[in-house]
Every structure is written in C-alpha cells, then in structure tokens.
PDB file of C-alpha atoms in Angstrom:
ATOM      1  CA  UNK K 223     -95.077 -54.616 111.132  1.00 39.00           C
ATOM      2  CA  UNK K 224     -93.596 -52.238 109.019  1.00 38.00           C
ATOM      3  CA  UNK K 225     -93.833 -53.574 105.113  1.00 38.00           C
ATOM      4  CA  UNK K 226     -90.808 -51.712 102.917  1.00 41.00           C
ATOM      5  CA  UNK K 227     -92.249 -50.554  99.500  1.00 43.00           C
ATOM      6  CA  UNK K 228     -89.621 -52.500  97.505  1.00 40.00           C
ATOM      7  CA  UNK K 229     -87.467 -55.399  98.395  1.00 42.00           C
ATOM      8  CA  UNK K 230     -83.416 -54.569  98.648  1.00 43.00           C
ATOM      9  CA  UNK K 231     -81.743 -55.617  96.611  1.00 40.00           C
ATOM     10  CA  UNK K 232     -78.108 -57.393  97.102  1.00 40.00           C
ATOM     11  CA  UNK K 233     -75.694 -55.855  98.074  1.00 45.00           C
ATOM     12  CA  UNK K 234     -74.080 -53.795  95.297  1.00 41.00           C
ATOM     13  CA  UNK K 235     -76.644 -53.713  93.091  1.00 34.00           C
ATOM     14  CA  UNK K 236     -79.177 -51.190  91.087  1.00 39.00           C
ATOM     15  CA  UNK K 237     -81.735 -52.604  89.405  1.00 37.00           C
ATOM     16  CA  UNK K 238     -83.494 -50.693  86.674  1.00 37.00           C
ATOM     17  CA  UNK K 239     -86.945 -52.134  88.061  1.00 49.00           C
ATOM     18  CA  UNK K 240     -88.667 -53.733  90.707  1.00 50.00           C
ATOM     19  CA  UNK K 241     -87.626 -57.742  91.023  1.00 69.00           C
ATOM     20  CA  UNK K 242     -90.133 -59.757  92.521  1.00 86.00           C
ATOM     21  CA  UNK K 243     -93.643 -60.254  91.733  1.00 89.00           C
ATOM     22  CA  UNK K 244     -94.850 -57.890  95.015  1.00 91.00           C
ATOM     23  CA  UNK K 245     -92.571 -55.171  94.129  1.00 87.00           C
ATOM     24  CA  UNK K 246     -94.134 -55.246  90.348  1.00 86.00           C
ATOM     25  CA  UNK K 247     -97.458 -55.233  91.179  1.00 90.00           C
ATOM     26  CA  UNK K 248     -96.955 -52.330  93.948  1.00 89.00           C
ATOM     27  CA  UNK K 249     -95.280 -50.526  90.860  1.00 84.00           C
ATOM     28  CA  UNK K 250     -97.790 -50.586  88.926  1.00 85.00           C
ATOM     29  CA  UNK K 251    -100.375 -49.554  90.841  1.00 89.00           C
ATOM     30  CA  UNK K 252     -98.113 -46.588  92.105  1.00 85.00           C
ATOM     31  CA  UNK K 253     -97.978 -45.427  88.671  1.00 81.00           C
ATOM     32  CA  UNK K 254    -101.866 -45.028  88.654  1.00 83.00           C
ATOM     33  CA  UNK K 255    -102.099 -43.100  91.460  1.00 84.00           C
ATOM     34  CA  UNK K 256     -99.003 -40.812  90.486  1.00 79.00           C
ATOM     35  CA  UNK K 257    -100.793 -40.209  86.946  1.00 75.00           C
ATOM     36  CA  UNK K 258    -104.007 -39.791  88.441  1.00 76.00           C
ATOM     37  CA  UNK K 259    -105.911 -43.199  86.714  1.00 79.00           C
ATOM     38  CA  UNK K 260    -106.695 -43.598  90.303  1.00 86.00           C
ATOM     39  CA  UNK K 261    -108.120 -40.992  92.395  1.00 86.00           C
ATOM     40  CA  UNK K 262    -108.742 -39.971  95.874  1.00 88.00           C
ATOM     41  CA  UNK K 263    -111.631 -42.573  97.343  1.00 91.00           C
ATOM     42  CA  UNK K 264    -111.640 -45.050  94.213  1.00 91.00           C
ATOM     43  CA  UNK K 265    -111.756 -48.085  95.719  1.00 93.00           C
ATOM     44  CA  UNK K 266    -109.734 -51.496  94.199  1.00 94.00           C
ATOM     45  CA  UNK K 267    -110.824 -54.555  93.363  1.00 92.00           C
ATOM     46  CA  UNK K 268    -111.286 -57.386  95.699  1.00 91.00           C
ATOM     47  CA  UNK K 269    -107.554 -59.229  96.430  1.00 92.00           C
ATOM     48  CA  UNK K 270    -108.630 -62.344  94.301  1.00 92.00           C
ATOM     49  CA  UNK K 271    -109.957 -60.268  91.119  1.00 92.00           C
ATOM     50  CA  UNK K 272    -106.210 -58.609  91.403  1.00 93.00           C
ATOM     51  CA  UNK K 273    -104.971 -61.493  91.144  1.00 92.00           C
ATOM     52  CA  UNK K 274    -106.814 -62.856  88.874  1.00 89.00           C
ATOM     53  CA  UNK K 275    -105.888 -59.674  85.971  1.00 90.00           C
ATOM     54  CA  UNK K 276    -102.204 -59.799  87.708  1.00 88.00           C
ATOM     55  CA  UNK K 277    -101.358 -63.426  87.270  1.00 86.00           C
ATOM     56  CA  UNK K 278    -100.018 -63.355  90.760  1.00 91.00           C
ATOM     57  CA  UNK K 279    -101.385 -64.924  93.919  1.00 94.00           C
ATOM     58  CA  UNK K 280    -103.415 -63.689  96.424  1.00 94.00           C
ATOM     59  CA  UNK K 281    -100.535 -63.694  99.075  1.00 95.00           C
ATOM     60  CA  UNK K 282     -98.429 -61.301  96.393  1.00 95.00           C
ATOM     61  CA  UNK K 283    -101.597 -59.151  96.083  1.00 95.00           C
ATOM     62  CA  UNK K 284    -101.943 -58.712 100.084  1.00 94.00           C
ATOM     63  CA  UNK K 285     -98.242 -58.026 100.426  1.00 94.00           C
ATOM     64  CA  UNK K 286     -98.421 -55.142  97.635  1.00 94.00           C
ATOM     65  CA  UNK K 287    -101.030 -53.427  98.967  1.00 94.00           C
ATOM     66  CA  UNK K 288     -99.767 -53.721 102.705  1.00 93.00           C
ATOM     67  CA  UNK K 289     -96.913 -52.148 101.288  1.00 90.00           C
ATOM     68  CA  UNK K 290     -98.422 -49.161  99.836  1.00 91.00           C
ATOM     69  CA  UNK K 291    -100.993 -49.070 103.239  1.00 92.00           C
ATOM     70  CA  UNK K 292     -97.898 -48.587 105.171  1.00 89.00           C
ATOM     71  CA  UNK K 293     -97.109 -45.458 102.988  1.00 85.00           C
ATOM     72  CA  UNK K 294    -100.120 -43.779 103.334  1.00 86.00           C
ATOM     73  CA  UNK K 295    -101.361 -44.462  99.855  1.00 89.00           C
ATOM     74  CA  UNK K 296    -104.268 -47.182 100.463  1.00 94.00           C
ATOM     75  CA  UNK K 297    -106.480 -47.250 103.450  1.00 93.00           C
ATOM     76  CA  UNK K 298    -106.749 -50.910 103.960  1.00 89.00           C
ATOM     77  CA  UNK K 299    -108.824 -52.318 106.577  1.00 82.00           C
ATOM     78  CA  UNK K 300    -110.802 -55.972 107.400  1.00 79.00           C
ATOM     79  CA  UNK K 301    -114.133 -55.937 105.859  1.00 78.00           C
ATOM     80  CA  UNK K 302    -113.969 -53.171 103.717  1.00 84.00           C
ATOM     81  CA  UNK K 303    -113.024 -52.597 100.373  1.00 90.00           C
ATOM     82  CA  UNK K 304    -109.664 -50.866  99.904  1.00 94.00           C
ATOM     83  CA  UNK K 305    -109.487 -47.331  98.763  1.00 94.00           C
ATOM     84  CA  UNK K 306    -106.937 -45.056  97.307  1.00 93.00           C
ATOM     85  CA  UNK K 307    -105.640 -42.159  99.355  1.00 90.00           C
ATOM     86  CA  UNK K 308    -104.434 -39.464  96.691  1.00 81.00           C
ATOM     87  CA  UNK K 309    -103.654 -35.838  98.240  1.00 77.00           C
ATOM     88  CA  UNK K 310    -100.465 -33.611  96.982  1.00 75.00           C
ATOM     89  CA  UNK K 311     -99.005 -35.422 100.474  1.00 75.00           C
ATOM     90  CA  UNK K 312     -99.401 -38.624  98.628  1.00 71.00           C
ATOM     91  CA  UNK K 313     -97.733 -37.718  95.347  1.00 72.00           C
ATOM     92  CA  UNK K 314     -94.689 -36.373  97.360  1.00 73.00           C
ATOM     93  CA  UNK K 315     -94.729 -40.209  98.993  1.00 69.00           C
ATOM     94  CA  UNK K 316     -95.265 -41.403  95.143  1.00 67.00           C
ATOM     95  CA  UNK K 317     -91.867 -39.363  94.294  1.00 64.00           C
ATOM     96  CA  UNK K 318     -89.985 -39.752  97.292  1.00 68.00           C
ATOM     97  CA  UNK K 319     -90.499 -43.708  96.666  1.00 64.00           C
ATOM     98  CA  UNK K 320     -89.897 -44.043  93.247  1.00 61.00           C
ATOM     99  CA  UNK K 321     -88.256 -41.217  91.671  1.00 54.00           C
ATOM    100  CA  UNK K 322     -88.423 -42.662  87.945  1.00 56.00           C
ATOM    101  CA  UNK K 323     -91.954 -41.719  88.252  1.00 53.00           C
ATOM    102  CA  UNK K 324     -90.853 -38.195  87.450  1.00 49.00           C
ATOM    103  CA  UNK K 325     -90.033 -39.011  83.950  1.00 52.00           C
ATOM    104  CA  UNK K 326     -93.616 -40.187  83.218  1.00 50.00           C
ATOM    105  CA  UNK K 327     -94.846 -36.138  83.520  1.00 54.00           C
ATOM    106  CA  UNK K 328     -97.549 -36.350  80.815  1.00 48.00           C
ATOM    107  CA  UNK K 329     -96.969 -32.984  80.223  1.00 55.00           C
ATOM    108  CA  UNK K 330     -93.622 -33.978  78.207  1.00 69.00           C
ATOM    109  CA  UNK K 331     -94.898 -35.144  75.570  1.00 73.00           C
ATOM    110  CA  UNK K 332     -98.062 -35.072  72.762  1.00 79.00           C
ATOM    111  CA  UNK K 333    -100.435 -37.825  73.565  1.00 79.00           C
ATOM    112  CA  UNK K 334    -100.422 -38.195  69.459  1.00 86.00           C
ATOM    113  CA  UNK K 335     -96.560 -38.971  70.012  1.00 86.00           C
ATOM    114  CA  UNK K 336     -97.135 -40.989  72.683  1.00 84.00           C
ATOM    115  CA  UNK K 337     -99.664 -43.361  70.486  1.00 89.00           C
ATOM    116  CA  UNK K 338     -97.542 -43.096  67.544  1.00 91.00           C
ATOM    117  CA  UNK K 339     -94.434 -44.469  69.703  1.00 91.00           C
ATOM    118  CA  UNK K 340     -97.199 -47.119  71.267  1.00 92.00           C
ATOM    119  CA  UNK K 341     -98.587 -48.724  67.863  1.00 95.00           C
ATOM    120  CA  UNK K 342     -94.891 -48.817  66.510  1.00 96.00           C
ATOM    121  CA  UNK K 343     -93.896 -51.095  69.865  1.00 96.00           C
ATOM    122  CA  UNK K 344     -97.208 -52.699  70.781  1.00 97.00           C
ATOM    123  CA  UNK K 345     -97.748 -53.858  67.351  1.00 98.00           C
ATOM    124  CA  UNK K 346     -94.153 -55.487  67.386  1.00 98.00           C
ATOM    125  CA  UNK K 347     -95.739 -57.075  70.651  1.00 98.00           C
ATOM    126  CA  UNK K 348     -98.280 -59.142  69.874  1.00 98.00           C
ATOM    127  CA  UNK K 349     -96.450 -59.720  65.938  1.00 98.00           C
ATOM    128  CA  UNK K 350     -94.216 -61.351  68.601  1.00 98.00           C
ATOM    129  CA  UNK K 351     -96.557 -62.873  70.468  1.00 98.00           C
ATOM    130  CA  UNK K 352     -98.477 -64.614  67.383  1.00 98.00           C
ATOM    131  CA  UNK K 353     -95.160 -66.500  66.771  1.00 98.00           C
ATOM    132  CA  UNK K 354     -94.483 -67.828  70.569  1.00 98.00           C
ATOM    133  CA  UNK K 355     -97.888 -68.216  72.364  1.00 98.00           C
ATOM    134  CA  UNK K 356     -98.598 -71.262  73.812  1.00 98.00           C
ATOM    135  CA  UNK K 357    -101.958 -72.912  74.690  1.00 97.00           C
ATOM    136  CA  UNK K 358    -101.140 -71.916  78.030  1.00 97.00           C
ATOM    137  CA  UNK K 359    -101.115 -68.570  77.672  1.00 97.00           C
ATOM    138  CA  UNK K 360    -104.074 -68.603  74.764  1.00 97.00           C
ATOM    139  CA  UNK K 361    -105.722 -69.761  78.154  1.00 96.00           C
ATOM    140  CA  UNK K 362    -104.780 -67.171  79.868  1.00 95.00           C
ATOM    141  CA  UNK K 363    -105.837 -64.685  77.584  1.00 97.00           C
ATOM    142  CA  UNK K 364    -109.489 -65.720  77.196  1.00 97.00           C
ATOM    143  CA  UNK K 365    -109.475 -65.563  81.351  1.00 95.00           C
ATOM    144  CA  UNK K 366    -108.540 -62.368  80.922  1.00 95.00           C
ATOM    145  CA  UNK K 367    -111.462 -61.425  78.246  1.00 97.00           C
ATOM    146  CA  UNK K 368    -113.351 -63.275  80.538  1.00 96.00           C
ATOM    147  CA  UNK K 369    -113.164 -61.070  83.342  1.00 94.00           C
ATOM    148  CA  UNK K 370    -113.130 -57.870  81.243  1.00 94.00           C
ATOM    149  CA  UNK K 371    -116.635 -58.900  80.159  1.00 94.00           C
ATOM    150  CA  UNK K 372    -117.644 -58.153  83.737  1.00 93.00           C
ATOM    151  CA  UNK K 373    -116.113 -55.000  84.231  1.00 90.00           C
ATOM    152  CA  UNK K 374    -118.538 -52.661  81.770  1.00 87.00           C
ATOM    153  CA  UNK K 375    -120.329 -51.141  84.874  1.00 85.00           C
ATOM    154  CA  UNK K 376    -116.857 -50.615  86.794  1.00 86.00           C
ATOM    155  CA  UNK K 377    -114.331 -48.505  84.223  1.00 82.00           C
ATOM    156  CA  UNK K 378    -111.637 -48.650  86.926  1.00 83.00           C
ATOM    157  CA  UNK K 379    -111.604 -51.967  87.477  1.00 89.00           C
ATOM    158  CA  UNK K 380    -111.343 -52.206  83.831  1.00 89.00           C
ATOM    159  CA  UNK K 381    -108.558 -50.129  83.576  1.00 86.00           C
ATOM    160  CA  UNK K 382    -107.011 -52.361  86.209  1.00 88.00           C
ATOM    161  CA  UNK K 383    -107.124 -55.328  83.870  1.00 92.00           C
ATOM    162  CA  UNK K 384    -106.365 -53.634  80.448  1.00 91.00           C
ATOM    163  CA  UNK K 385    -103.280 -52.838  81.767  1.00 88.00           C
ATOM    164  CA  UNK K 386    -102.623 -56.153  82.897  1.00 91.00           C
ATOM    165  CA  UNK K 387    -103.477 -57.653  79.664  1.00 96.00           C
ATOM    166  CA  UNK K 388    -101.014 -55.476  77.653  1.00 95.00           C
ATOM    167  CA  UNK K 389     -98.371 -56.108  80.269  1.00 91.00           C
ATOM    168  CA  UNK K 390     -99.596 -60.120  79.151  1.00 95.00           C
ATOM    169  CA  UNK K 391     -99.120 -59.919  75.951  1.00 97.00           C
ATOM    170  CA  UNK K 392     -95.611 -58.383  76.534  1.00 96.00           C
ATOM    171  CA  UNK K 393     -94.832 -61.182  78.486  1.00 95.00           C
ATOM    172  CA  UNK K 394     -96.074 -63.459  75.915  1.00 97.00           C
ATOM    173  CA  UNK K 395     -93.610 -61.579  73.483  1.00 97.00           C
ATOM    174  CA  UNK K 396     -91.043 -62.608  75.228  1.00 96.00           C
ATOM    175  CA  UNK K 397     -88.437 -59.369  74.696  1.00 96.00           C
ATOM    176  CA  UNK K 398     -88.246 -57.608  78.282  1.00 92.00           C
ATOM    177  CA  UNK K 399     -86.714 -54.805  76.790  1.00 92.00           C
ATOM    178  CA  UNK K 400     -90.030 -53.979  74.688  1.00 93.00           C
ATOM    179  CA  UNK K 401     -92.406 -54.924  77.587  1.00 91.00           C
ATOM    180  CA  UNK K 402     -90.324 -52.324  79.610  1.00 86.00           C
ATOM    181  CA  UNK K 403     -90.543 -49.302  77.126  1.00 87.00           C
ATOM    182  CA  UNK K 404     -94.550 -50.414  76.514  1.00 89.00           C
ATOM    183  CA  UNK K 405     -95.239 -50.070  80.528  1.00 83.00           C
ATOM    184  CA  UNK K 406     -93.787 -47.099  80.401  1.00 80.00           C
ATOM    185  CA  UNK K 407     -96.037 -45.145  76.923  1.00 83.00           C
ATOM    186  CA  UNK K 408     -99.142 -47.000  78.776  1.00 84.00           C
ATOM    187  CA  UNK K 409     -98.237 -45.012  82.015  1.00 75.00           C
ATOM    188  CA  UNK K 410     -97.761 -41.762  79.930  1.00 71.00           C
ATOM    189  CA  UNK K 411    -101.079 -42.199  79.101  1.00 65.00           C
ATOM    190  CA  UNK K 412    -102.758 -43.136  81.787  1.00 68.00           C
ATOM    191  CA  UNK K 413    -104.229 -39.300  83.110  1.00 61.00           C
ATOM    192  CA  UNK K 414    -106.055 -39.332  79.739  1.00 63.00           C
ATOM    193  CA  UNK K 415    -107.382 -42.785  79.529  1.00 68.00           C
ATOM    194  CA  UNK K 416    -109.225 -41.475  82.872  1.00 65.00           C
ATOM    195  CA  UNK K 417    -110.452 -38.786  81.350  1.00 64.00           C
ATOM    196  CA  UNK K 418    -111.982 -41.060  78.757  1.00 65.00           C
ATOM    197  CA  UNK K 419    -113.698 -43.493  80.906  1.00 64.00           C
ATOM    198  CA  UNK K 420    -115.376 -41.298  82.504  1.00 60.00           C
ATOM    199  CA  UNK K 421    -116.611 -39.408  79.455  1.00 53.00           C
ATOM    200  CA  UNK K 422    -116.955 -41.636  76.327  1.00 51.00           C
ATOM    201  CA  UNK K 423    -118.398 -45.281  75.899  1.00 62.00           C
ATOM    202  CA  UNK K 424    -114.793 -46.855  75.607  1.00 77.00           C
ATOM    203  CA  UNK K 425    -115.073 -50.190  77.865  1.00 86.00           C
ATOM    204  CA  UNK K 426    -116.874 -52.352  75.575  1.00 89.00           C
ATOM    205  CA  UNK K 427    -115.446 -50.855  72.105  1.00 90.00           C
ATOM    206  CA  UNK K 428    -111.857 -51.572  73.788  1.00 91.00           C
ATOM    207  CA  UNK K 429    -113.052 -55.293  75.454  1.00 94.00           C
ATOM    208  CA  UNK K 430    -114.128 -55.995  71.499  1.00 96.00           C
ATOM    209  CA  UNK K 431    -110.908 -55.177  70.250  1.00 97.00           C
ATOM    210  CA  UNK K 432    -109.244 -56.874  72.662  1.00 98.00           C
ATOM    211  CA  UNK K 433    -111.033 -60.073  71.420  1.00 98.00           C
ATOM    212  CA  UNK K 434    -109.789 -59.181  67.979  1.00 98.00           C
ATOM    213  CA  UNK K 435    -106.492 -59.187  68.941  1.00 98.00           C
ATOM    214  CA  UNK K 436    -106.169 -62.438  70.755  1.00 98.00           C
ATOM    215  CA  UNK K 437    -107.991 -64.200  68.094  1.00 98.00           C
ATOM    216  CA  UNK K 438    -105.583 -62.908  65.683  1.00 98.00           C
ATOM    217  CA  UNK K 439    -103.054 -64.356  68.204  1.00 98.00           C
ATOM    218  CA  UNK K 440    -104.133 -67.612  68.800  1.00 98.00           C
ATOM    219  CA  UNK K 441    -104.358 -68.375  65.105  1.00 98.00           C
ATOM    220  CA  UNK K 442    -100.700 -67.235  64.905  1.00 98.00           C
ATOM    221  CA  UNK K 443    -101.645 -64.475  61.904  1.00 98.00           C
ATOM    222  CA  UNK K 444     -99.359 -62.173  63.749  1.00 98.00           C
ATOM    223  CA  UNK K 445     -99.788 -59.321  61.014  1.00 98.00           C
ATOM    224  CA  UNK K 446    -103.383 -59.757  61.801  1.00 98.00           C
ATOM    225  CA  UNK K 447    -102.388 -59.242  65.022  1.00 98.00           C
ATOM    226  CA  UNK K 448    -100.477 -55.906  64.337  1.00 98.00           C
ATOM    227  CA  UNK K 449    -103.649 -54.603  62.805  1.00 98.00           C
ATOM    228  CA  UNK K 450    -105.658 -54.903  65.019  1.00 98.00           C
ATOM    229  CA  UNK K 451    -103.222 -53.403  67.727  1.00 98.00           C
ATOM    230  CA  UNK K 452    -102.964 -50.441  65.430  1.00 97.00           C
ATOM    231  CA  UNK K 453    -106.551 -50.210  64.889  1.00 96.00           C
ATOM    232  CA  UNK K 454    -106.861 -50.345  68.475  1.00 95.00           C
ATOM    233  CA  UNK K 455    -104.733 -47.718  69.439  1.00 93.00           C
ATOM    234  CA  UNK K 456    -106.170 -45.474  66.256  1.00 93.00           C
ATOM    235  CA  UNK K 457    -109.818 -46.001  68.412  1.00 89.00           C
ATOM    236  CA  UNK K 458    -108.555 -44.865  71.786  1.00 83.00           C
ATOM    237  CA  UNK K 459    -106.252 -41.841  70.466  1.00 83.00           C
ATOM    238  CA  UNK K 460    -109.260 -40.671  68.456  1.00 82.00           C
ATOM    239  CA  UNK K 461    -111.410 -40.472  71.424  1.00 74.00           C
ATOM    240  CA  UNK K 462    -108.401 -38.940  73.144  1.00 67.00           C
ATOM    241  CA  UNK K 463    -108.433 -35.917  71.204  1.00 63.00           C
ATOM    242  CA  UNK K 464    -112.186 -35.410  70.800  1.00 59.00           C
ATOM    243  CA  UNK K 465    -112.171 -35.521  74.671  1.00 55.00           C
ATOM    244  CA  UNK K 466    -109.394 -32.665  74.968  1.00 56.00           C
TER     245      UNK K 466
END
C-alpha cells in the first residue's frame, strides 16, 4: 500500500503547511532528519510515547511514520524499534518532498540571531499563553513534564518532546501565525541542539526550566512567564557557543 507523504489538498489549493494531524507530525519529524537532530540508526520512540509528546493518537502516529517508511526515511518493521535512515540519498528525498526545507539551511544565519529572533517570539508565546490557558491544557503540560522526567538517559527522545512542548505552548497561545514562525527558529536550530546533547549536561537544566515556565503559566504571571522563556533560551545559546 503505497502511503503519500502529505495529503492533497482540494482542488485549487496551496497550502502554506501541512493540514491534518498525520501530515504535521510527518513534518516535523522530516525537519529533524533534514537538520540532522536525527541521525543515521537513531532509533524513535515507541508509537504510544509519540503520541503521548504529540498530542495525537496512536493511529496518526502509525500513519506518519508509514508515510516516511514508504520514502525510504524510517526502516519500520514488527517487533523492532523504528530507526532513522539518513544518507545524502535521504536528504535528496527530504528536498524533493518538501522543498521549504531548503530555507531552514542553518548556515544562513548566526545561531545568536536565531536566539535573539526566538526569545523576542517565544516570550510573546507563553506571555500569551499565561492569559488563555485552561486547566485542560495546565494538564497537559504537567503530562508533558511528566514524561520529560523520564527521558534524562535518552537525549533524543528528549529532543522529541521539547519540541513538542514548545509547539504546545504555541498552541496554547493561540496566534498560528507566531506558532508558525517559532517552528520554524526551533528547526534552524536544531543541528546545534544535537551537538549539545551529546556534549553538555543540558536535559535536566532544560526539563527544570521547563517547570519554571509552566508554573509561571499556570499562575497566569505571564511576564513571569517571559522570563523565564528568556532565561531559558539565554541557558541553551550559552552552551551553544561554548560548544562551537
């Protein structure tokens, strides 16, 4: 059965991004094997831990990954856990799929722009997100903390669900236009955040800040929130450019 990467969509029209929840989450995890987060042979988390940090169900999860299997990009089989399949073959498949990948070269820009443009957005965020959270999604955020805490001995897997956190509290924000222009800065960065889990103690120091944040949230201090975006961001650029 052949599984197309991305749904059409109707007749006469271009969207600017994927529409349903399978074509998002295939998206996404595109973009970290175009920008190199995730590598030849790293293997993914199991289908109900995806979506568990994607909000999404287990039948979205199965149909995203088929879809990238069928390209050549995961090797998915019964049993086993799936793995990444990243050669300069692959990246040509990345392209040829979703050309708006080209504009997130990492070489464009300075990673200290790139965090600059990040805490002026992401702090907007979650100022946002103070103001319109619900106990729903205060819920969902200590899930998410919740399965962070798990992840110290697996720094993909964390990576995984940091990025689906920030995409939460986007959501939470409730402004698609920001959540869309904060995707995109996380992508730019996502070749050095790599870099840093493999060489720096950054899971815990980043699941603690986390905490900070949605505590700030949940009380509704949303320029307590801000900070602690900022201060955030300040930790993971720092350790960014000691790593270079």
């Amino acid at each position: 059965m052949n599984f197309p990467l991305f749904d059409p969509p109707p007749e006469g029209v271009a969207p600017l991004q994927p529409r349903t929840k399978k074509d998002q989450l295939a998206q996404k995890l595109l973009e970290m094997i175009y920008q190199g987060l995730l590598r030849h042979n790293d293997t993914l988390p199991s289908e109900r831990d995806l979506a568990a940090m994607f909000s999404v169900s287990r039948e979205t999860v199965r149909a995203a990954l088929a879809s990238l299997a069928e390209q050549g990009l995961l090797a998915v089989s019964h049993g086993a856990k799936t793995r990444v399949l990243r050669s300069e073959t692959q990246l040509q498949t990345c392209a040829r799929l979703m050309p708006a990948l080209h504009s997130l070269d990492i070489g464009r820009y300075a990673i200290e722009q790139v965090f600059e443009t990040r805490q002026l957005i992401e702090s907007h965020i979650v100022r946002l997100a103070a103001a319109r959270v619900t106990p729903q999604d205060i819920e969902a955020l200590q899930r998410m903390l919740d399965q962070q805490a798990q992840l110290f001995s697996e720094v993909i897997h964390f990576q995984l669900a940091d990025k689906a956190f920030h995409q939460k509290l986007a959501d939470i924000a409730g402004n698609p236009l920001l959540a869309r222009y904060a995707e995109e800065l996380y992508a730019y960065g996502l070749f050095f955040r790599r870099e840093l889990l493999e060489g720096a103690c950054l899971v815990e120091d980043s699941y603690r800040e986390h905490q900070q944040i949605v505590a700030a949230i949940a009380s509704g201090d949303g320029d307590q929130a801000a900070a602690a975006m900022v201060q955030h961001l300040d930790s993971v650029l720092a350790l960014s450019a000691a790593e270079r």
